[in-house]
Amino acid sequence: MQIKSIAVFCGSKAGANPLYTQHAEQLGLLLAEKSIQLIYGGGNKGLMASIANAVLQKEGKVTGIMPEILAQWEHQHDGITELIIVDNMHTRKKMIYEKCDAAVVLAGGFGTLDELFEILTWNQLSIHNKHIFILNTDGFYTHLIAHMQKLFADGFLYESLESRMTILNEPAELVRFLN
């Protein structure tokens, strides 16, 4: 399957490590250079702003999907190609999943983890068949990945992580999966 759009889940904060922002920007530039549309949460703060602005810098397409309740907190990004305001978080996530061909998870907080686990769960239940990439910037997800591997080893998953998810350490590693 050719990837034309990628959902990116990431923090509305930048985090303490400057490499998080650098990787978000690198990924955004890469998506634009490959003419892959960014589908994301629509925010104009933190890593969300970094990736969206990097895509826009190279004249790429960005679709943001944001529930009304978050429009003020995450400061909706009015400079993107398309901003869709929806009623709630469930509608937001469903629409993001429907519009993307694959998903990349960057560093983030509880919302990012919620999105990661929901898309993994939907994948496991065959609600969708989209490949999931985790950008493990500076080991951000190493402990979580180890825990998910324990879930498989202890018999709580139906298949190995590798069948549904690919771990990347650098944004450039995504290129080999794009077409």
Backbone as a ProteinNet text record, in pm:
[ID]
protein_1_A
[PRIMARY]
MQIKSIAVFCGSKAGANPLYTQHAEQLGLLLAEKSIQLIYGGGNKGLMASIANAVLQKEGKVTGIMPEILAQWEHQHDGITELIIVDNMHTRKKMIYEKCDAAVVLAGGFGTLDELFEILTWNQLSIHNKHIFILNTDGFYTHLIAHMQKLFADGFLYESLESRMTILNEPAELVRFLN
[TERTIARY]
83.4	0	87.6	54.6	128.4	78	171.8	137.1	128.8	6.8	-16.9	-41.1	-79.1	-102.9	-59.9	-2.3	44.7	-10.9	-70	-111.4	10.4	30.2	137.9	75.3	105.9	60.5	181	166.1	279.1	228.4	320.7	286.1	247.9	158.2	127.1	225.4	321.6	435.5	560.1	669.3	792.5	876.4	854.3	935.8	1068.7	1143.1	1267.4	1389	1382.5	1496.9	1480.3	1572.7	1561.3	1556.3	1603.5	1600.6	1456.7	1362.4	1222	1173.9	1203.4	1164.3	1240.2	1369.1	1448.6	1392.6	1358.2	1303.4	1165.6	1083.7	953	972	1064.2	1090.7	1146.9	1240.5	1297.8	1189.5	1102.4	994.8	901.2	868.6	782.4	842.2	970.4	1037.2	1037.7	1062.1	1063.7	926.1	820.4	685.2	656.6	690.6	666.1	747.1	873	958.1	905.2	839.8	784.6	638.2	587.4	448.1	347.5	375.4	285.8	215.4	84.3	4.5	14.3	30.2	30	-113.3	-154.8	-282	-244.9	-290.7	-251.5	-360.7	-334.8	-435.4	-472.8	-405.9	-446	-389.9	-301.9	-249	-134.7	-114	-6.9	86.9	110	202.2	284	401.3	482.3	524.7	534.9	577.7	474.7	348.6	244.5	274.4	309.1	341.9	469.7	567.8	696.5	680.3	605.9	592.2	504.7	395.6	307.7	382.2	455.3	527.4	637.5	701.3	804.9	743.8	628.2	560.1	522	466.4	425.3	544.1	657.6	779.5	817.4	790.8	821.7	697.7	594.7	470	395.7	406.4	331.3	190.7	109.7	-29.8	-43.9	-121.3	-143.1	-291.4	-345.8	-483.6	-480.6	-543	-554.5	-697.5	-714.2	-847.4	-847.6	-934.3	-932.1	-1073.6	-1095.3	-1225.9	-1236.2	-1356.7	-1379.6	-1313.8	-1322.3	-1271.3	-1120.6	-1046.6	-901.9	-857.6	-947.3	-909.9	-837.2	-878.3	-811.3	-684.6	-685.3	-568.8	-450.6	-476.4	-367.9	-348.5	-427	-415.9	-418.4	-537.9	-553.9	-461.3	-412.1	-318.3	-399.1	-406.8	-487.2	-413.3	-284.3	-206.8	-195.6	-264.3	-251.2	-347	-327.9	-407.6	-555.5	-586.2	-725.1	-732.1	-824.8	-849.8	-995.3	-1015.7	-1149.8	-1176.2	-1280	-1319.4	-1433.6	-1416.4	-1516.8	-1569.7	-1671.7	-1738.6	-1658.2	-1584.3	-1520.2	-1395.2	-1324.6	-1199.6	-1221.9	-1331.1	-1357.4	-1372.8	-1445.6	-1463.2	-1329.5	-1250.3	-1118	-1033	-1020.7	-934.8	-986.6	-1116.2	-1173.7	-1144.8	-1161.2	-1137.9	-989.8	-902	-758.4	-724.8	-775.8	-747.7	-802.5	-921.7	-982.9	-905.1	-845.8	-778.1	-633.4	-576.5	-435.1	-415.8	-299.1	-258.6	-166.9	-103.6	-12.9	-4.2	58.8	71.3	212.7	260.4	389.3	363.9	421.2	404.5	536.5	533.2	649.7	635	728.5	721.5	595.2	541.4	421.9	376.1	263.7	210.3	96.8	2.4	-107.7	-191.1	-217.3	-296.2	-228.3	-97.6	-21.5	-26.5	-10.4	-18	-157.7	-260.1	-397.2	-414.5	-364.2	-375.7	-296.7	-177	-96.8	-171.6	-222	-286.4	-419.9	-490	-615.8	-589.7	-493.5	-467.1	-410.5	-329.8	-281.7	-397.2	-487.8	-602.9	-691.3	-720.8	-804.6	-736.9	-606.1	-529.6	-543.3	-524.1	-533.8	-673.1	-775.7	-914.2	-957.3	-864.3	-890.8	-994.5	-1004.7	-1088.6	-1019.6	-887.6	-807.9	-681.7	-606.6	-485.5	-369.8	-358.5	-258.3	-132	-18.7	106.5	138.6	196.1	226.5	377.2	429.4	571.6	585.5	682.7	715.3	853.1	862.5	991.3	1044.6	1140.9	1195.7	1312.2	1282.9	1383	1456.3	1586	1672.5	1621.2	1561.2	1513.4	1384.3	1311.1	1189.3	1092.4	1076.8	980.2	1043.1	1170.7	1238	1170	1135.6	1072.1	931.9	858.2	723.6	729.7	823.5	840.3	873.7	961.8	996.5	872.4	788.3	666.6	571.3	558.9	472.1	526.9	657.9	716.8	686.2	681.1	643.8	497.5	412.3	272.6	264.5	345.7	347.1	408	522.8	592.5	506.2	424	339.3	201.8	183.8	62.7	-59.3	-41.7	-156.1	-183.3	-97	-117.1	-132.5	-204.3	-228.2	-113.2	-32.1	82.3	191.8	311.6	425.9	410	479.2	476.7	522.2	622.6	681.9	581.9	475.6	377.1	287.5	280.5	193.2	266.1	391	457.7	605.5	659.6	802.3	862.4	973.7	1042.8	1150.2	1148.9	1249.2	1326.4	1454.3	1534.1	1560.7	1547.5	1569.6	1457.1	1411.1	1305.6	1339.5	1465	1505.8	1482.6	1475.6	1451.9	1313.9	1221.9	1088.1	1089.2	1184.7	1187.1	1175.1	1240.8	1238.7	1101.4	1007.6	872.3	769	807.5	708	645.7	721.3	660.7	717.8
-118.8	0	124.8	216.9	342.9	435	495.4	585.8	728.3	784.3	921	1017.1	961.2	1044.4	968	1041.1	981.4	1061.3	988.1	1049.9	1055.7	1169	1182.1	1218.5	1136.1	1160.1	1206.6	1320.3	1376.8	1477.7	1528.8	1618.3	1758.9	1818.2	1960.3	2044.4	1976.8	2041.6	1991.5	2065.6	2029.1	1926.7	1913.9	1823.2	1885.6	1818.2	1871.9	1852.2	1757.8	1726.5	1795.7	1882.2	1952.5	1858	1733.9	1637.6	1601.4	1610.8	1583.2	1680.2	1807.6	1908.2	1888.1	1859.8	1837.7	1721.7	1612.4	1496.9	1527.4	1603.2	1642	1725.5	1819	1902.6	1819.4	1730.9	1645.6	1559	1503.5	1420.8	1505.1	1624.5	1712.4	1745.7	1777	1807.4	1685.2	1568.1	1444.1	1417	1433.6	1411.5	1505.1	1631.6	1727.8	1693.6	1656.7	1621.9	1500.4	1409.8	1288.6	1307.2	1429.3	1462.2	1377.1	1358	1283.1	1383.4	1377.9	1469.4	1433.7	1535.2	1518.9	1529.6	1431.5	1434.4	1435.8	1534.8	1544.9	1616	1642.8	1696.8	1842.3	1917.2	2053.8	2161.6	2125.6	2222.5	2306.4	2420.8	2512.5	2536.1	2430.4	2435.5	2307.5	2313.1	2194.6	2122.6	1990.4	1909.6	1914	1933.4	1944.4	2062.2	2174.5	2291.6	2269	2204.4	2182.1	2100.5	1991.7	1908.7	1977.1	2039.2	2106.8	2219.6	2300.2	2411.9	2364.3	2251.8	2197.7	2151.4	2086.3	2044.7	2167.6	2267.5	2390.3	2465.3	2459.6	2526.5	2476.6	2348.9	2288.7	2280.3	2360	2368.8	2236.5	2156.5	2032.1	2056.6	1951.3	1960.6	1909.9	1985.4	1952.8	1961.5	1852.9	1852.5	1832.7	1924.1	1914.6	1886.2	1798.3	1763	1784.2	1874.3	1915.4	1925.7	1869.6	1890	2032.3	2081	2217.9	2243.8	2147.3	2166.1	2194.2	2144.2	2164.3	2284.4	2345.7	2456.8	2567.2	2593	2697	2644.6	2523.6	2469.9	2448.6	2385.2	2352.6	2461.8	2566.7	2678.3	2627.8	2618.2	2565.9	2637	2561.7	2614	2665.6	2797	2857.2	2867.1	2830.2	2841.9	2713.1	2607.2	2479.3	2471.5	2370.5	2353.2	2338.7	2256.7	2232.1	2207.8	2275.8	2254	2212.4	2095.1	2042.8	2043.1	2113.2	2116.9	2017.2	1925.4	1821.8	1834.2	1756.5	1766.4	1712	1601	1536.7	1459.3	1407.2	1334.1	1206	1137.4	1012	1037.2	1141.7	1176.8	1217	1291.3	1332.8	1211.9	1118.5	1002.3	918	895.5	816.2	881.1	1011.7	1082.1	1079	1095.3	1087.5	949.3	843.9	707.6	684.8	739	719.9	790.8	905	985.4	943.9	860.3	826.8	688.6	668.7	538.1	465.1	539.8	485.1	588.9	550.3	642.2	638.4	755.4	767.5	830.5	770.1	819.8	880.6	1008.6	1079.7	1089.9	1153.4	1175.2	1254.7	1228	1299.2	1249.7	1299.8	1266.4	1166.2	1179.3	1083.8	1077.8	1193.1	1193.7	1114.6	1129.9	1056.6	907.2	869.8	727.9	672.3	750.2	708.5	679.7	769.4	750.6	628.8	609.5	492.7	364.5	353.9	229.8	208.3	315	295.9	247	306.9	263	121	84.8	-53.5	-150.2	-112.4	-197.4	-215.2	-106	-115.1	-201.3	-191.5	-273.1	-420.5	-451.7	-590	-647.6	-564.5	-609.4	-606.8	-573.8	-565.8	-459.5	-356.5	-241.8	-163.1	-166.6	-111.3	-194.7	-168.1	-244.9	-148.6	-43.8	59.5	32.1	48.2	21.7	136.8	102.2	198.1	202.4	322.9	345.5	422.7	383.8	460.1	519.9	651.8	718.8	726.1	641.9	626.4	724.5	850.4	956.3	946.1	928.9	924.4	826.1	715.6	612.9	645.9	746.2	790.6	675.5	584.6	475.8	341.1	336.2	208.3	128.2	191.3	119.1	70.4	153.1	114.5	-1.8	2.7	-106.4	-235.9	-228.1	-347.2	-402	-313.6	-359.5	-425.5	-367.2	-427.1	-562.4	-577.4	-707.8	-809.4	-762.7	-850.4	-893.7	-804.6	-841.7	-961.2	-958	-1069.6	-1194.1	-1176.2	-1290.6	-1360.5	-1283.6	-1341.1	-1384.1	-1382.3	-1437.9	-1348.5	-1217.1	-1126.8	-1065	-1088.2	-1036.7	-1153.2	-1130.2	-1234.6	-1251.4	-1149.2	-1155.3	-1063.4	-1081.2	-1001.7	-855.5	-770.3	-627.1	-599.4	-671.7	-647.8	-667.3	-743.2	-764	-642.1	-554.8	-437.2	-304	-308.5	-184.7	-192.6	-80.7	-71.5	39.6	9.3	107.1	175.3	308.2	389.5	468.6	491	574.8	712.6	724	850.2	868.7	990.5	1012.6	958.2	968.9	925.1	776	697.1	552.7	522.8	616.7	596.9	583.2	642.9	648.3	509.7	411.5	279.2	212.5	266.1	208.5	285.8	395.2	484.8	437.9	374.2	330.8	199.7
0	0	0	-82.9	-86.9	24	94.3	203.9	149.6	156.5	110.3	226.2	342	459.8	584.6	676.9	802	919	1013.2	1138.7	1229.3	1291.8	1389.8	1523.4	1622.6	1758.5	1838.3	1906.5	1980.5	2081.9	2161.9	2269.9	2226.9	2304.2	2287.1	2368.5	2429.6	2494	2422.8	2433.4	2362.8	2438.9	2568.8	2647.5	2685	2770.8	2825.7	2735.8	2644.4	2558.9	2423.8	2382.9	2254.6	2134.3	2152.2	2042.7	2004.2	2096.8	2063.9	1955.3	1973.3	1874.3	1744.1	1753.9	1631.9	1551	1617.6	1545.6	1487.2	1558.2	1504.4	1377.5	1381.8	1264.2	1149	1177.4	1072.7	1008.1	1090.1	1037.2	950.1	994.7	916.5	781.1	777.9	650.8	560	617.7	540.6	478.9	556.5	504.1	387.1	402.6	295.2	170.5	189	74.9	0	69.7	8.3	-33	-21.8	-56.4	20.8	147.9	236.5	327	326	406.4	554.1	636.9	782.2	832.7	909.7	980.9	1129.7	1202.6	1343.8	1421.9	1548.2	1639.3	1623.2	1535.2	1505.2	1596.2	1689.1	1784.5	1730.2	1796	1758	1876.6	1953.3	2066.4	2067.1	2128.6	2152	2025.6	2036.8	1922.3	1810.2	1846.1	1743.8	1650.9	1707.9	1626.6	1547.5	1609.1	1542.2	1415	1422.9	1303.4	1198	1239.8	1144.5	1072.4	1147.7	1086.3	993	1024.5	935.8	803.7	809.2	686.2	604.6	669.3	600.2	540.5	608.7	560	421	394.5	263.1	175	211.3	134.6	125.7	231.8	239	290.2	287.3	331	474.2	552.5	694.1	725.6	776.5	824.8	975	1046.4	1190.8	1230.1	1328	1375.8	1527.3	1572.1	1712.4	1768	1886.7	1950.4	2005.9	2009.7	2058.5	2192.7	2283.6	2418.9	2421.6	2321.4	2319.6	2237.3	2165.7	2078.9	2155.3	2279.3	2357.5	2423.5	2477.4	2547.2	2454.2	2341.9	2249.5	2145.3	2155.3	2062.4	1918.2	1864.3	1729.4	1632.4	1536.2	1436.4	1318.3	1305.5	1199	1066.1	1064.6	941.3	861.7	903.3	833.7	714.8	632.6	511	543.1	643.6	680.6	831.3	897.4	1039.3	1054.8	1112.8	1133.7	1283.3	1324.7	1465.4	1484	1578.8	1604.1	1746	1776.3	1906.3	2023.1	2002.2	2116	2075.5	2175.3	2152.7	2073	2098	2027.4	1877.5	1843.6	1702.4	1641.6	1717.1	1669.7	1633.4	1726.8	1703.9	1588	1582.1	1473.6	1338.3	1331.1	1204.8	1166.2	1263	1234.8	1179.1	1241.8	1196	1055.7	1028.2	896.3	786.8	817.8	716.1	690	775.1	759.5	698.1	637.7	585	682.3	772.9	873.8	985	1096.3	1209.6	1265.5	1308.7	1375	1511.1	1614.3	1750.4	1795.7	1829.7	1882.8	2034.5	2098.3	2242.6	2276.4	2393.4	2436.6	2571.9	2616.3	2747.7	2740.3	2832.6	2842.2	2714.3	2653	2529.9	2419.4	2407.8	2306.5	2335.1	2461.7	2497.9	2472	2501.6	2474	2324.9	2241.7	2096.9	2049.8	2105.5	2070.8	2104.1	2226.7	2267.6	2196.7	2166.8	2093.6	1951.8	1884.1	1746.8	1744.9	1845.6	1855.8	1881.8	1969.4	2001.1	1878.6	1808.7	1689.3	1583.4	1576.2	1482.3	1520.1	1646	1693.9	1669.8	1682.7	1663.6	1516.7	1427.3	1282.3	1247	1329	1294.7	1183.4	1182.2	1072.1	1059.6	954.3	925.1	896.3	971.7	944.7	1024	957.2	1026.3	1121.8	1234.7	1340	1359.9	1363.4	1387.6	1517.5	1597.2	1717.5	1696.5	1708.2	1702.1	1844.7	1872.5	2007.8	2029	2019.3	2032.1	2165.3	2157.6	2275.8	2381.5	2335.2	2426.6	2499.9	2452.1	2520.8	2547.9	2452.8	2466.3	2502.8	2532.9	2558.8	2669.2	2780.4	2891.5	2853.3	2781.2	2739.3	2640.3	2548	2451.8	2525.6	2623.7	2702.8	2772.9	2824.5	2890.6	2790.3	2672.1	2570.5	2525.7	2520.3	2487.8	2598.9	2722.9	2834.9	2821.8	2775.7	2752.3	2657.5	2552.6	2456.8	2519.8	2584.6	2645.1	2750.1	2821.3	2925.6	2874	2742.6	2683.3	2680.4	2688.2	2685.3	2548.6	2451.6	2316.4	2219.7	2112.3	2013.7	1915.4	1903.6	1811.6	1862.5	1810.1	1855.1	1815.8	1887	1856.1	1714.4	1669.8	1538	1424.4	1446.4	1340.7	1321.4	1418.5	1411	1421.1	1464.7	1500.7	1465	1420.1	1389.2	1474.9	1537.2	1620.3	1536.5	1537.8	1468.9	1573.2	1547.1	1636.7	1577.9	1446.8	1375.9	1273.9	1249.2	1150.7	1011.4	969.9	836	813.4	920.5	907.2	847.5	853.8	800.5	648.8	582.3	435.2	372.1	426	362.9	366.7	446.4	456.3	376.3	312.5	254.9	124.3	37.2	-90.6	-136.2
[MASK]
+++++++++++++++++++++++++++++++++++++++++++++++++++++++++++++++++++++++++++++++++++++++++++++++++++++++++++++++++++++++++++++++++++++++++++++++++++++++++++++++++++++++++++++++++++

